[in-house]
Amino acid sequence: MNAFRKAVEARDTDAMAACLADTVVFTSPVAFAPYPGKPLTAAILRGVMRVFENFRYEREIIDGQNHALVFRAEVNGKEIQGCDFLHLDADGLIDEFTVMVRPLSAAQALSEAMAAQFEQIKAEALEAFNS
């Protein structure tokens, strides 16, 4: 998990993607349906890196293959607090990635910012899937 945290803190999206299992499922704080697969999850994470400002992890909680990374960031001037809930597979890769955020006003700002990114996210995921 240290590799993923270091990749995020370095804003290294290639290293972040390398920590994902091919079968990873991403559950967004602002969308009902989960997003399956490494290409789409990696594209979403790149989109998040484009919209989060002043991102920082504040705490890490580890329980076996389950990890929680508590963070703070800003989205369009709104302070956001959240947690990345991660599960690692037998190979140490992230196979479940769930994000929760608060407060509601920041979650709404994140939703709007990510909606503006979604066409680019889909295009990046499709390009990675076809490679």
JSON list of C-alpha atoms in Angstrom, two decimals:
[
{"chain": "A", "resi": 1, "resn": "MET", "atom": "CA", "xyz": [0.00, 0.00, 0.00]},
{"chain": "A", "resi": 2, "resn": "ASN", "atom": "CA", "xyz": [2.95, 2.26, 0.58]},
{"chain": "A", "resi": 3, "resn": "ALA", "atom": "CA", "xyz": [3.63, 2.24, -3.18]},
{"chain": "A", "resi": 4, "resn": "PHE", "atom": "CA", "xyz": [0.12, 3.53, -3.94]},
{"chain": "A", "resi": 5, "resn": "ARG", "atom": "CA", "xyz": [0.28, 6.25, -1.30]},
{"chain": "A", "resi": 6, "resn": "LYS", "atom": "CA", "xyz": [3.70, 7.38, -2.55]},
{"chain": "A", "resi": 7, "resn": "ALA", "atom": "CA", "xyz": [2.42, 7.40, -6.15]},
{"chain": "A", "resi": 8, "resn": "VAL", "atom": "CA", "xyz": [-0.59, 9.55, -5.20]},
{"chain": "A", "resi": 9, "resn": "GLU", "atom": "CA", "xyz": [1.50, 11.94, -3.15]},
{"chain": "A", "resi": 10, "resn": "ALA", "atom": "CA", "xyz": [3.92, 12.25, -6.09]},
{"chain": "A", "resi": 11, "resn": "ARG", "atom": "CA", "xyz": [0.94, 12.67, -8.47]},
{"chain": "A", "resi": 12, "resn": "ASP", "atom": "CA", "xyz": [2.44, 9.83, -10.54]},
{"chain": "A", "resi": 13, "resn": "THR", "atom": "CA", "xyz": [-0.60, 8.40, -12.33]},
{"chain": "A", "resi": 14, "resn": "ASP", "atom": "CA", "xyz": [1.40, 5.64, -14.07]},
{"chain": "A", "resi": 15, "resn": "ALA", "atom": "CA", "xyz": [2.67, 4.38, -10.71]},
{"chain": "A", "resi": 16, "resn": "MET", "atom": "CA", "xyz": [-0.87, 4.61, -9.32]},
{"chain": "A", "resi": 17, "resn": "ALA", "atom": "CA", "xyz": [-2.18, 2.48, -12.20]},
{"chain": "A", "resi": 18, "resn": "ALA", "atom": "CA", "xyz": [0.59, -0.08, -11.60]},
{"chain": "A", "resi": 19, "resn": "CYS", "atom": "CA", "xyz": [-0.91, -0.69, -8.13]},
{"chain": "A", "resi": 20, "resn": "LEU", "atom": "CA", "xyz": [-4.30, -1.69, -9.58]},
{"chain": "A", "resi": 21, "resn": "ALA", "atom": "CA", "xyz": [-5.38, -5.26, -10.30]},
{"chain": "A", "resi": 22, "resn": "ASP", "atom": "CA", "xyz": [-6.83, -5.83, -13.77]},
{"chain": "A", "resi": 23, "resn": "THR", "atom": "CA", "xyz": [-10.11, -6.77, -12.07]},
{"chain": "A", "resi": 24, "resn": "VAL", "atom": "CA", "xyz": [-10.27, -3.72, -9.78]},
{"chain": "A", "resi": 25, "resn": "VAL", "atom": "CA", "xyz": [-13.72, -2.27, -9.07]},
{"chain": "A", "resi": 26, "resn": "PHE", "atom": "CA", "xyz": [-13.93, 1.45, -8.30]},
{"chain": "A", "resi": 27, "resn": "THR", "atom": "CA", "xyz": [-16.88, 2.75, -6.29]},
{"chain": "A", "resi": 28, "resn": "SER", "atom": "CA", "xyz": [-17.31, 6.51, -6.53]},
{"chain": "A", "resi": 29, "resn": "PRO", "atom": "CA", "xyz": [-18.67, 8.76, -3.81]},
{"chain": "A", "resi": 30, "resn": "VAL", "atom": "CA", "xyz": [-20.87, 10.52, -6.38]},
{"chain": "A", "resi": 31, "resn": "ALA", "atom": "CA", "xyz": [-22.07, 7.74, -8.71]},
{"chain": "A", "resi": 32, "resn": "PHE", "atom": "CA", "xyz": [-24.40, 4.86, -7.90]},
{"chain": "A", "resi": 33, "resn": "ALA", "atom": "CA", "xyz": [-22.94, 2.13, -10.11]},
{"chain": "A", "resi": 34, "resn": "PRO", "atom": "CA", "xyz": [-19.37, 0.89, -9.55]},
{"chain": "A", "resi": 35, "resn": "TYR", "atom": "CA", "xyz": [-16.81, 1.15, -12.36]},
{"chain": "A", "resi": 36, "resn": "PRO", "atom": "CA", "xyz": [-15.08, -2.16, -13.21]},
{"chain": "A", "resi": 37, "resn": "GLY", "atom": "CA", "xyz": [-11.60, -2.70, -14.59]},
{"chain": "A", "resi": 38, "resn": "LYS", "atom": "CA", "xyz": [-8.14, -1.21, -14.51]},
{"chain": "A", "resi": 39, "resn": "PRO", "atom": "CA", "xyz": [-8.38, 1.01, -17.62]},
{"chain": "A", "resi": 40, "resn": "LEU", "atom": "CA", "xyz": [-11.47, 2.86, -16.34]},
{"chain": "A", "resi": 41, "resn": "THR", "atom": "CA", "xyz": [-10.28, 3.06, -12.74]},
{"chain": "A", "resi": 42, "resn": "ALA", "atom": "CA", "xyz": [-6.87, 4.42, -13.82]},
{"chain": "A", "resi": 43, "resn": "ALA", "atom": "CA", "xyz": [-8.61, 7.01, -16.03]},
{"chain": "A", "resi": 44, "resn": "ILE", "atom": "CA", "xyz": [-10.85, 8.06, -13.13]},
{"chain": "A", "resi": 45, "resn": "LEU", "atom": "CA", "xyz": [-7.81, 8.46, -10.89]},
{"chain": "A", "resi": 46, "resn": "ARG", "atom": "CA", "xyz": [-6.15, 10.66, -13.53]},
{"chain": "A", "resi": 47, "resn": "GLY", "atom": "CA", "xyz": [-9.33, 12.75, -13.63]},
{"chain": "A", "resi": 48, "resn": "VAL", "atom": "CA", "xyz": [-9.29, 13.07, -9.85]},
{"chain": "A", "resi": 49, "resn": "MET", "atom": "CA", "xyz": [-5.69, 14.26, -9.97]},
{"chain": "A", "resi": 50, "resn": "ARG", "atom": "CA", "xyz": [-6.79, 16.97, -12.39]},
{"chain": "A", "resi": 51, "resn": "VAL", "atom": "CA", "xyz": [-9.57, 18.27, -10.12]},
{"chain": "A", "resi": 52, "resn": "PHE", "atom": "CA", "xyz": [-8.06, 17.86, -6.62]},
{"chain": "A", "resi": 53, "resn": "GLU", "atom": "CA", "xyz": [-5.88, 20.69, -5.35]},
{"chain": "A", "resi": 54, "resn": "ASN", "atom": "CA", "xyz": [-3.67, 20.62, -2.25]},
{"chain": "A", "resi": 55, "resn": "PHE", "atom": "CA", "xyz": [-4.26, 16.88, -1.84]},
{"chain": "A", "resi": 56, "resn": "ARG", "atom": "CA", "xyz": [-2.73, 15.25, 1.23]},
{"chain": "A", "resi": 57, "resn": "TYR", "atom": "CA", "xyz": [-3.15, 12.01, 3.12]},
{"chain": "A", "resi": 58, "resn": "GLU", "atom": "CA", "xyz": [-3.56, 12.54, 6.86]},
{"chain": "A", "resi": 59, "resn": "ARG", "atom": "CA", "xyz": [-3.83, 9.01, 8.20]},
{"chain": "A", "resi": 60, "resn": "GLU", "atom": "CA", "xyz": [-3.53, 5.39, 7.15]},
{"chain": "A", "resi": 61, "resn": "ILE", "atom": "CA", "xyz": [-5.36, 2.53, 8.82]},
{"chain": "A", "resi": 62, "resn": "ILE", "atom": "CA", "xyz": [-4.34, -1.05, 8.00]},
{"chain": "A", "resi": 63, "resn": "ASP", "atom": "CA", "xyz": [-6.17, -4.26, 8.84]},
{"chain": "A", "resi": 64, "resn": "GLY", "atom": "CA", "xyz": [-4.67, -7.16, 6.90]},
{"chain": "A", "resi": 65, "resn": "GLN", "atom": "CA", "xyz": [-5.60, -6.74, 3.23]},
{"chain": "A", "resi": 66, "resn": "ASN", "atom": "CA", "xyz": [-7.87, -3.75, 4.03]},
{"chain": "A", "resi": 67, "resn": "HIS", "atom": "CA", "xyz": [-6.52, -0.21, 4.05]},
{"chain": "A", "resi": 68, "resn": "ALA", "atom": "CA", "xyz": [-8.12, 3.15, 4.73]},
{"chain": "A", "resi": 69, "resn": "LEU", "atom": "CA", "xyz": [-6.32, 6.31, 3.65]},
{"chain": "A", "resi": 70, "resn": "VAL", "atom": "CA", "xyz": [-7.88, 9.48, 5.11]},
{"chain": "A", "resi": 71, "resn": "PHE", "atom": "CA", "xyz": [-7.29, 12.57, 2.99]},
{"chain": "A", "resi": 72, "resn": "ARG", "atom": "CA", "xyz": [-8.04, 16.27, 2.57]},
{"chain": "A", "resi": 73, "resn": "ALA", "atom": "CA", "xyz": [-8.04, 18.30, -0.62]},
{"chain": "A", "resi": 74, "resn": "GLU", "atom": "CA", "xyz": [-9.80, 21.19, -2.30]},
{"chain": "A", "resi": 75, "resn": "VAL", "atom": "CA", "xyz": [-12.16, 21.07, -5.26]},
{"chain": "A", "resi": 76, "resn": "ASN", "atom": "CA", "xyz": [-13.13, 24.39, -6.83]},
{"chain": "A", "resi": 77, "resn": "GLY", "atom": "CA", "xyz": [-12.31, 26.18, -3.59]},
{"chain": "A", "resi": 78, "resn": "LYS", "atom": "CA", "xyz": [-14.26, 23.75, -1.38]},
{"chain": "A", "resi": 79, "resn": "GLU", "atom": "CA", "xyz": [-12.42, 21.88, 1.37]},
{"chain": "A", "resi": 80, "resn": "ILE", "atom": "CA", "xyz": [-13.10, 18.17, 1.07]},
{"chain": "A", "resi": 81, "resn": "GLN", "atom": "CA", "xyz": [-12.34, 15.40, 3.53]},
{"chain": "A", "resi": 82, "resn": "GLY", "atom": "CA", "xyz": [-12.47, 11.81, 2.45]},
{"chain": "A", "resi": 83, "resn": "CYS", "atom": "CA", "xyz": [-11.24, 8.28, 2.74]},
{"chain": "A", "resi": 84, "resn": "ASP", "atom": "CA", "xyz": [-9.99, 5.78, 0.20]},
{"chain": "A", "resi": 85, "resn": "PHE", "atom": "CA", "xyz": [-11.03, 2.28, 1.29]},
{"chain": "A", "resi": 86, "resn": "LEU", "atom": "CA", "xyz": [-8.80, -0.23, -0.47]},
{"chain": "A", "resi": 87, "resn": "HIS", "atom": "CA", "xyz": [-8.67, -4.01, -0.54]},
{"chain": "A", "resi": 88, "resn": "LEU", "atom": "CA", "xyz": [-5.61, -5.85, -1.80]},
{"chain": "A", "resi": 89, "resn": "ASP", "atom": "CA", "xyz": [-5.70, -9.15, -3.66]},
{"chain": "A", "resi": 90, "resn": "ALA", "atom": "CA", "xyz": [-3.28, -12.05, -3.07]},
{"chain": "A", "resi": 91, "resn": "ASP", "atom": "CA", "xyz": [-0.69, -10.31, -5.28]},
{"chain": "A", "resi": 92, "resn": "GLY", "atom": "CA", "xyz": [-0.84, -7.09, -3.25]},
{"chain": "A", "resi": 93, "resn": "LEU", "atom": "CA", "xyz": [-2.71, -5.17, -5.96]},
{"chain": "A", "resi": 94, "resn": "ILE", "atom": "CA", "xyz": [-5.81, -3.08, -5.32]},
{"chain": "A", "resi": 95, "resn": "ASP", "atom": "CA", "xyz": [-8.90, -5.05, -6.35]},
{"chain": "A", "resi": 96, "resn": "GLU", "atom": "CA", "xyz": [-11.52, -2.93, -4.55]},
{"chain": "A", "resi": 97, "resn": "PHE", "atom": "CA", "xyz": [-11.34, 0.86, -4.37]},
{"chain": "A", "resi": 98, "resn": "THR", "atom": "CA", "xyz": [-14.13, 2.77, -2.62]},
{"chain": "A", "resi": 99, "resn": "VAL", "atom": "CA", "xyz": [-14.09, 6.49, -1.92]},
{"chain": "A", "resi": 100, "resn": "MET", "atom": "CA", "xyz": [-16.21, 8.39, 0.60]},
{"chain": "A", "resi": 101, "resn": "VAL", "atom": "CA", "xyz": [-16.18, 12.19, 0.94]},
{"chain": "A", "resi": 102, "resn": "ARG", "atom": "CA", "xyz": [-17.71, 14.93, 3.05]},
{"chain": "A", "resi": 103, "resn": "PRO", "atom": "CA", "xyz": [-19.23, 17.51, 3.47]},
{"chain": "A", "resi": 104, "resn": "LEU", "atom": "CA", "xyz": [-22.13, 17.48, 1.04]},
{"chain": "A", "resi": 105, "resn": "SER", "atom": "CA", "xyz": [-21.18, 20.82, -0.54]},
{"chain": "A", "resi": 106, "resn": "ALA", "atom": "CA", "xyz": [-17.70, 19.46, -1.33]},
{"chain": "A", "resi": 107, "resn": "ALA", "atom": "CA", "xyz": [-19.16, 16.19, -2.64]},
{"chain": "A", "resi": 108, "resn": "GLN", "atom": "CA", "xyz": [-21.36, 18.23, -4.97]},
{"chain": "A", "resi": 109, "resn": "ALA", "atom": "CA", "xyz": [-18.35, 20.26, -6.13]},
{"chain": "A", "resi": 110, "resn": "LEU", "atom": "CA", "xyz": [-16.47, 17.00, -6.76]},
{"chain": "A", "resi": 111, "resn": "SER", "atom": "CA", "xyz": [-19.42, 15.59, -8.69]},
{"chain": "A", "resi": 112, "resn": "GLU", "atom": "CA", "xyz": [-19.57, 18.66, -10.93]},
{"chain": "A", "resi": 113, "resn": "ALA", "atom": "CA", "xyz": [-15.80, 18.71, -11.49]},
{"chain": "A", "resi": 114, "resn": "MET", "atom": "CA", "xyz": [-15.69, 15.00, -12.34]},
{"chain": "A", "resi": 115, "resn": "ALA", "atom": "CA", "xyz": [-18.70, 15.30, -14.65]},
{"chain": "A", "resi": 116, "resn": "ALA", "atom": "CA", "xyz": [-16.70, 17.88, -16.61]},
{"chain": "A", "resi": 117, "resn": "GLN", "atom": "CA", "xyz": [-13.86, 15.32, -16.85]},
{"chain": "A", "resi": 118, "resn": "PHE", "atom": "CA", "xyz": [-15.96, 12.33, -17.84]},
{"chain": "A", "resi": 119, "resn": "GLU", "atom": "CA", "xyz": [-15.65, 12.51, -21.63]},
{"chain": "A", "resi": 120, "resn": "GLN", "atom": "CA", "xyz": [-11.87, 12.63, -21.29]},
{"chain": "A", "resi": 121, "resn": "ILE", "atom": "CA", "xyz": [-11.99, 9.79, -18.74]},
{"chain": "A", "resi": 122, "resn": "LYS", "atom": "CA", "xyz": [-14.02, 7.60, -21.11]},
{"chain": "A", "resi": 123, "resn": "ALA", "atom": "CA", "xyz": [-11.67, 8.36, -24.00]},
{"chain": "A", "resi": 124, "resn": "GLU", "atom": "CA", "xyz": [-8.58, 7.53, -21.91]},
{"chain": "A", "resi": 125, "resn": "ALA", "atom": "CA", "xyz": [-10.13, 4.28, -20.66]},
{"chain": "A", "resi": 126, "resn": "LEU", "atom": "CA", "xyz": [-11.10, 3.23, -24.18]},
{"chain": "A", "resi": 127, "resn": "GLU", "atom": "CA", "xyz": [-7.62, 4.00, -25.49]},
{"chain": "A", "resi": 128, "resn": "ALA", "atom": "CA", "xyz": [-6.01, 1.95, -22.66]},
{"chain": "A", "resi": 129, "resn": "PHE", "atom": "CA", "xyz": [-8.46, -0.91, -23.18]},
{"chain": "A", "resi": 130, "resn": "ASN", "atom": "CA", "xyz": [-7.67, -1.05, -26.91]},
{"chain": "A", "resi": 131, "resn": "SER", "atom": "CA", "xyz": [-3.88, -0.96, -26.36]}
]
